[in-house]
C-alpha positions as a LaTeX table, in Angstrom:
\begin{tabular}{lrrr}
\hline
Residue & $x$ (\AA) & $y$ (\AA) & $z$ (\AA) \\
\hline
Met1 & 20.22 & 79.53 & 17.63 \\
Ser2 & 16.69 & 80.53 & 15.47 \\
Arg3 & 15.93 & 83.05 & 13.07 \\
Pro4 & 12.83 & 84.54 & 12.42 \\
Pro5 & 12.84 & 86.44 & 9.16 \\
Thr6 & 12.06 & 90.23 & 10.94 \\
Phe7 & 11.19 & 91.72 & 14.64 \\
Thr8 & 8.57 & 93.11 & 12.80 \\
Pro9 & 5.34 & 91.99 & 13.53 \\
Pro10 & 2.61 & 92.04 & 10.98 \\
Pro11 & $-0.59$ & 94.27 & 10.57 \\
Cys12 & $-2.65$ & 91.89 & 12.71 \\
Ala13 & $-0.84$ & 91.69 & 15.07 \\
Arg14 & 0.64 & 94.14 & 17.63 \\
Ala15 & 3.08 & 94.03 & 20.61 \\
Arg16 & 1.45 & 93.36 & 24.56 \\
Val17 & 1.03 & 92.91 & 27.50 \\
Leu18 & $-0.87$ & 89.84 & 29.27 \\
Arg19 & $-0.78$ & 90.85 & 32.62 \\
Thr20 & $-1.14$ & 87.19 & 34.39 \\
Ala21 & $-1.58$ & 85.88 & 38.09 \\
Arg22 & 2.42 & 85.55 & 37.35 \\
Gly23 & 3.57 & 88.02 & 36.48 \\
Asp24 & 3.21 & 90.42 & 33.19 \\
Phe25 & 5.13 & 88.99 & 29.97 \\
Ala26 & 5.60 & 90.17 & 26.08 \\
Val27 & 3.65 & 88.72 & 23.46 \\
Leu28 & 2.57 & 89.13 & 20.22 \\
Asp29 & $-1.41$ & 88.67 & 19.93 \\
Ala30 & $-2.60$ & 88.49 & 16.74 \\
Val31 & $-6.46$ & 88.83 & 15.66 \\
Pro32 & $-8.38$ & 87.91 & 12.40 \\
Arg33 & $-10.26$ & 90.22 & 11.07 \\
Arg34 & $-13.38$ & 88.25 & 11.60 \\
Pro35 & $-14.58$ & 87.02 & 14.87 \\
Ala36 & $-11.81$ & 84.29 & 15.14 \\
His37 & $-12.48$ & 80.48 & 16.22 \\
Ala38 & $-10.65$ & 79.92 & 18.27 \\
Thr39 & $-7.52$ & 80.94 & 20.15 \\
Ala40 & $-3.45$ & 79.44 & 20.01 \\
Leu41 & $-1.23$ & 79.62 & 22.72 \\
Leu42 & 2.97 & 79.99 & 21.08 \\
Leu43 & 6.16 & 79.61 & 23.76 \\
Pro44 & 9.60 & 79.28 & 21.67 \\
Gly45 & 12.08 & 77.72 & 22.58 \\
Tyr46 & 15.68 & 77.74 & 23.85 \\
Thr47 & 17.47 & 80.41 & 23.51 \\
Gly48 & 14.04 & 81.83 & 21.43 \\
Ser49 & 11.83 & 84.18 & 21.53 \\
Lys50 & 7.84 & 85.45 & 20.34 \\
Glu51 & 9.47 & 86.74 & 17.76 \\
Asp52 & 10.39 & 83.28 & 16.08 \\
Phe53 & 6.11 & 83.46 & 14.78 \\
Ile54 & 6.35 & 85.82 & 12.75 \\
Ala55 & 6.45 & 84.80 & 10.16 \\
Leu56 & 3.34 & 82.16 & 11.23 \\
Leu57 & 1.04 & 85.11 & 12.26 \\
Glu58 & $-0.30$ & 86.53 & 9.69 \\
Pro59 & $-1.71$ & 83.40 & 7.69 \\
Leu60 & $-2.55$ & 81.71 & 10.96 \\
Thr61 & $-5.68$ & 84.66 & 11.67 \\
Asp62 & $-6.41$ & 85.25 & 7.68 \\
Ala63 & $-7.45$ & 80.59 & 8.38 \\
Gly64 & $-9.02$ & 82.53 & 11.38 \\
Phe65 & $-7.62$ & 81.98 & 14.78 \\
Arg66 & $-5.89$ & 83.85 & 17.07 \\
Val67 & $-2.66$ & 83.88 & 18.34 \\
Val68 & $-0.66$ & 85.03 & 21.68 \\
Ser69 & 2.95 & 83.92 & 21.29 \\
Ala70 & 4.40 & 84.73 & 24.33 \\
Asp71 & 8.15 & 84.82 & 25.67 \\
Gly72 & 8.56 & 83.11 & 28.85 \\
Arg73 & 10.45 & 84.57 & 31.66 \\
Gly74 & 13.87 & 85.55 & 31.77 \\
Gln75 & 13.58 & 85.46 & 27.94 \\
Tyr76 & 13.53 & 89.00 & 25.45 \\
Glu77 & 11.14 & 91.53 & 26.66 \\
Thr78 & 10.34 & 89.76 & 29.45 \\
Pro79 & 12.03 & 89.81 & 32.61 \\
Gly80 & 12.99 & 87.24 & 34.99 \\
Pro81 & 14.87 & 87.01 & 38.51 \\
Asp82 & 19.04 & 85.98 & 38.62 \\
Arg83 & 17.93 & 83.15 & 40.21 \\
Gln84 & 18.75 & 79.61 & 38.40 \\
Glu85 & 15.41 & 78.28 & 41.36 \\
Ala86 & 13.53 & 81.17 & 39.40 \\
Tyr87 & 13.02 & 78.79 & 35.82 \\
Glu88 & 12.89 & 75.19 & 37.23 \\
Gln89 & 10.62 & 73.73 & 34.76 \\
Glu90 & 6.38 & 73.21 & 37.43 \\
Glu91 & 7.57 & 77.09 & 37.36 \\
Leu92 & 7.69 & 77.72 & 33.56 \\
Ala93 & 4.93 & 75.51 & 33.54 \\
Arg94 & 3.23 & 77.59 & 35.50 \\
Asp95 & 3.58 & 81.06 & 34.54 \\
Val96 & 1.29 & 79.13 & 30.97 \\
Gln97 & $-1.03$ & 77.98 & 33.02 \\
Ala98 & $-1.22$ & 81.71 & 34.30 \\
Gln99 & $-1.46$ & 82.87 & 30.37 \\
Ala100 & $-4.24$ & 80.66 & 29.14 \\
Glu101 & $-6.42$ & 81.76 & 32.24 \\
Ala102 & $-5.47$ & 85.56 & 31.25 \\
Leu103 & $-6.63$ & 84.94 & 27.75 \\
Gly104 & $-9.40$ & 84.24 & 28.50 \\
Glu105 & $-11.26$ & 81.49 & 26.74 \\
Pro106 & $-14.33$ & 79.03 & 27.60 \\
Gly107 & $-13.28$ & 76.20 & 25.40 \\
Gly108 & $-9.51$ & 77.21 & 26.26 \\
Val109 & $-7.38$ & 76.96 & 24.06 \\
His110 & $-4.80$ & 75.44 & 21.48 \\
Leu111 & $-1.11$ & 74.72 & 22.91 \\
Leu112 & 0.92 & 74.58 & 21.26 \\
Gly113 & 5.50 & 74.90 & 22.06 \\
His114 & 8.55 & 74.63 & 19.81 \\
Ser115 & 11.54 & 72.53 & 21.24 \\
Leu116 & 12.45 & 73.75 & 25.12 \\
Gly117 & 8.44 & 75.23 & 24.63 \\
Gly118 & 7.36 & 71.67 & 23.48 \\
Gln119 & 9.00 & 69.80 & 27.12 \\
Ile120 & 7.46 & 73.33 & 28.98 \\
Ala121 & 3.82 & 73.51 & 27.51 \\
Arg122 & 3.67 & 69.74 & 27.83 \\
Ala123 & 4.43 & 70.35 & 31.93 \\
Ala124 & 2.30 & 72.79 & 31.66 \\
Val125 & $-0.91$ & 70.20 & 30.40 \\
Leu126 & 0.31 & 67.89 & 32.67 \\
Leu127 & $-0.52$ & 69.87 & 36.10 \\
Asp128 & $-4.20$ & 70.65 & 34.38 \\
Ala129 & $-5.62$ & 70.03 & 31.38 \\
Ala130 & $-8.41$ & 71.91 & 31.42 \\
Pro131 & $-7.38$ & 75.11 & 30.64 \\
Phe132 & $-6.51$ & 72.89 & 27.43 \\
Arg133 & $-8.09$ & 72.40 & 23.71 \\
Ser134 & $-4.49$ & 70.77 & 22.51 \\
Leu135 & $-1.54$ & 70.23 & 22.20 \\
Thr136 & 0.84 & 70.63 & 19.12 \\
Leu137 & 4.36 & 69.62 & 20.64 \\
Met138 & 6.62 & 71.31 & 17.29 \\
Ser139 & 10.69 & 69.65 & 16.89 \\
Ser140 & 10.40 & 68.40 & 21.00 \\
Gly141 & 11.26 & 65.34 & 21.50 \\
Pro142 & 9.73 & 62.48 & 24.31 \\
Ala143 & 13.45 & 63.09 & 26.77 \\
Glu144 & 16.36 & 64.15 & 26.60 \\
Ile145 & 17.77 & 65.70 & 23.39 \\
Val146 & 21.05 & 64.15 & 22.50 \\
Pro147 & 24.20 & 64.31 & 23.31 \\
Ala148 & 25.72 & 66.34 & 20.97 \\
Gln149 & 23.25 & 68.83 & 21.78 \\
Gln150 & 23.78 & 68.03 & 25.47 \\
Lys151 & 27.34 & 68.69 & 24.74 \\
Lys152 & 27.07 & 72.53 & 23.16 \\
Ala153 & 23.75 & 73.24 & 25.85 \\
Arg154 & 27.21 & 72.47 & 29.29 \\
Met155 & 29.26 & 74.78 & 27.37 \\
Leu156 & 27.10 & 77.77 & 26.60 \\
Ser157 & 26.05 & 76.34 & 30.80 \\
Asp158 & 30.04 & 76.92 & 31.00 \\
Ala159 & 30.54 & 79.84 & 29.16 \\
Leu160 & 28.04 & 82.28 & 30.89 \\
Ala161 & 28.86 & 81.28 & 34.73 \\
Ser162 & 31.52 & 83.20 & 33.63 \\
Leu163 & 31.72 & 85.73 & 30.63 \\
Thr164 & 29.32 & 88.82 & 30.45 \\
Met165 & 26.08 & 87.69 & 27.79 \\
Asp166 & 28.16 & 90.08 & 25.13 \\
Glu167 & 31.02 & 88.37 & 25.60 \\
Val168 & 29.42 & 84.80 & 25.10 \\
Trp169 & 27.67 & 86.33 & 22.05 \\
Thr170 & 31.20 & 87.79 & 20.56 \\
Ala171 & 32.11 & 83.32 & 20.85 \\
Met172 & 28.96 & 82.49 & 19.53 \\
Arg173 & 28.82 & 84.28 & 16.48 \\
Ala174 & 32.58 & 83.56 & 15.93 \\
Leu175 & 31.89 & 79.94 & 16.13 \\
Asp176 & 28.78 & 80.40 & 13.05 \\
Pro177 & 29.32 & 79.23 & 9.51 \\
Pro178 & 30.48 & 80.77 & 6.68 \\
Glu179 & 27.09 & 81.36 & 5.32 \\
Asp180 & 25.50 & 82.38 & 8.51 \\
Ala181 & 28.34 & 85.79 & 8.81 \\
Asp182 & 25.99 & 88.20 & 6.65 \\
Thr183 & 22.66 & 86.96 & 6.90 \\
Gly184 & 21.34 & 90.98 & 7.38 \\
Asp185 & 19.93 & 90.61 & 10.86 \\
Gly186 & 23.08 & 89.79 & 13.65 \\
Glu187 & 21.86 & 92.84 & 15.02 \\
Glu188 & 18.63 & 92.12 & 16.21 \\
Leu189 & 19.80 & 88.96 & 17.17 \\
Arg190 & 22.90 & 89.88 & 19.33 \\
Arg191 & 19.93 & 92.90 & 20.78 \\
Arg192 & 17.58 & 89.24 & 22.00 \\
Trp193 & 20.23 & 87.63 & 23.09 \\
Leu194 & 21.55 & 90.26 & 24.88 \\
Arg195 & 18.07 & 90.61 & 27.06 \\
His196 & 18.21 & 87.01 & 28.16 \\
Asn197 & 18.49 & 86.44 & 31.89 \\
Pro198 & 22.02 & 84.22 & 32.17 \\
Ala199 & 19.48 & 82.04 & 34.81 \\
Gln200 & 16.90 & 81.78 & 32.95 \\
Leu201 & 19.68 & 80.15 & 29.94 \\
Ile202 & 21.96 & 77.62 & 32.89 \\
Ala203 & 18.44 & 76.31 & 34.23 \\
Thr204 & 16.52 & 75.14 & 30.42 \\
Gly205 & 19.30 & 74.53 & 29.34 \\
Ala206 & 19.72 & 71.78 & 31.84 \\
Gln207 & 16.60 & 70.82 & 31.85 \\
Leu208 & 16.76 & 69.29 & 27.90 \\
Ser209 & 19.47 & 68.35 & 29.27 \\
Ala210 & 17.82 & 65.40 & 32.10 \\
Glu211 & 13.79 & 65.37 & 31.16 \\
Pro212 & 12.36 & 62.66 & 31.29 \\
Asp213 & 10.50 & 61.02 & 28.82 \\
Arg214 & 6.65 & 61.53 & 30.06 \\
Val215 & 4.48 & 60.58 & 27.14 \\
Asp216 & 2.95 & 58.17 & 28.77 \\
Glu217 & 1.39 & 60.46 & 30.96 \\
Leu218 & 0.06 & 62.63 & 28.11 \\
Ala219 & $-0.98$ & 60.20 & 26.84 \\
Ala220 & $-2.69$ & 59.25 & 29.33 \\
Leu221 & $-5.04$ & 62.42 & 29.37 \\
Gly222 & $-6.85$ & 61.98 & 26.73 \\
Leu223 & $-5.91$ & 65.27 & 25.09 \\
Pro224 & $-5.82$ & 65.94 & 21.26 \\
Val225 & $-1.63$ & 66.13 & 20.09 \\
His226 & $-0.14$ & 67.73 & 17.42 \\
Val227 & 2.68 & 66.25 & 16.74 \\
Val228 & 4.52 & 69.24 & 13.66 \\
Ser229 & 8.88 & 68.27 & 13.40 \\
Gly230 & 10.91 & 68.95 & 9.80 \\
Glu231 & 12.08 & 65.64 & 7.67 \\
Ser232 & 15.76 & 66.32 & 9.47 \\
Asp233 & 16.85 & 67.10 & 12.79 \\
Asp234 & 20.00 & 67.46 & 15.20 \\
Val235 & 17.79 & 67.68 & 18.96 \\
Trp236 & 15.95 & 65.23 & 18.42 \\
Pro237 & 15.49 & 61.93 & 15.39 \\
Val238 & 13.01 & 62.39 & 14.04 \\
Pro239 & 12.03 & 58.96 & 14.48 \\
Ser240 & 11.95 & 59.36 & 17.57 \\
Leu241 & 9.13 & 62.09 & 17.08 \\
Asp242 & 7.86 & 59.91 & 14.67 \\
Ala243 & 7.82 & 56.40 & 17.19 \\
Met244 & 6.30 & 59.10 & 20.30 \\
Ala245 & 3.48 & 60.08 & 17.57 \\
Arg246 & 2.58 & 56.54 & 17.86 \\
Arg247 & 2.44 & 56.26 & 21.54 \\
Leu248 & $-0.44$ & 59.36 & 21.74 \\
Gly249 & $-2.48$ & 58.61 & 18.98 \\
Ala250 & $-1.66$ & 62.02 & 17.33 \\
Arg251 & $-1.68$ & 63.32 & 14.69 \\
Arg252 & 1.61 & 63.78 & 12.99 \\
Thr253 & 2.84 & 66.11 & 9.96 \\
Val254 & 5.91 & 65.67 & 8.74 \\
Ile255 & 7.60 & 69.42 & 6.89 \\
Glu256 & 9.46 & 69.36 & 4.21 \\
Gly257 & 12.37 & 71.18 & 3.31 \\
Ala258 & 12.30 & 72.19 & 7.41 \\
Glu259 & 14.69 & 71.46 & 10.02 \\
His260 & 14.36 & 71.56 & 13.63 \\
Ser261 & 12.23 & 75.27 & 13.56 \\
Pro262 & 9.77 & 73.54 & 10.39 \\
Asn263 & 7.71 & 77.44 & 11.99 \\
Thr264 & 10.77 & 79.97 & 10.20 \\
Ala265 & 11.99 & 77.87 & 7.44 \\
Arg266 & 8.61 & 76.38 & 6.39 \\
Pro267 & 5.60 & 78.70 & 7.34 \\
Gly268 & 3.49 & 78.34 & 5.32 \\
Pro269 & 2.31 & 74.93 & 4.96 \\
Thr270 & 3.69 & 74.95 & 9.06 \\
Ala271 & 0.66 & 77.43 & 9.48 \\
Ser272 & $-1.90$ & 74.95 & 6.95 \\
Ala273 & $-1.63$ & 72.13 & 8.54 \\
Leu274 & $-1.59$ & 74.08 & 11.65 \\
Ala275 & $-4.76$ & 75.55 & 10.99 \\
Ala276 & $-6.21$ & 72.36 & 9.35 \\
Phe277 & $-5.81$ & 70.86 & 12.29 \\
Trp278 & $-7.36$ & 72.60 & 15.41 \\
Asn279 & $-10.31$ & 73.28 & 12.28 \\
Ser280 & $-10.71$ & 69.18 & 12.66 \\
Leu281 & $-11.38$ & 70.00 & 16.66 \\
Gly282 & $-14.20$ & 72.39 & 16.03 \\
Thr283 & $-15.43$ & 75.67 & 17.16 \\
Val284 & $-16.13$ & 76.35 & 20.16 \\
\hline
\end{tabular}
């Protein structure tokens, strides 16, 4: 589970509702002091939320970008239906299309997805690349997650099918390593967990375990792509991310000292890498 450094947005950002043709989405909207070079739309990963990008908001707005991080349907502060079919990948991808449209950027938005968010972002781009200026895949691989993570996703789905969210939370925390027991963020993390829709977690966990390789489809679009990861990753092996970047002809950044969540572990270098990529594509 991702651990944002705080759930309180910085002064440059405000929590608001983004109204779209496919419903309302809870977002953090961070705006630079001067007119923005461009807008970036950020999608969180499995069990995560828009707060996973909090540490990136200030450095990215300082670099001149408007940054909007969004809870997808059924994630944290964006409600969703109790039916798993509502969270099919194409449905989630169409939500992203609607979010980009609602942001109203004539030149398109820079789209970034972390982990599960990266695969949803890829699906959105493959539906229609026109609303997007670029795609950044952060710790998000070419196909399904590794077998050990598939097993964890199945265990979680089985638990969610028979237990309450609170009971599952208690069971998960009992399995935490000792170093995670007293981090001081337990109540905020618990509050976020309880607001996730279990149907969303079950459906997206299954997607992660069965995602096909769509790298060649993405490469054929010619959209600028950036592949970002830590120097190790237990969800997709780093060599598989390297190979994906080569197949895409993508920019590749490895964040030293980070693992699966460079956005929370090393936000400074991560923000610098993102801003450098977006700046390399020019302004509208």
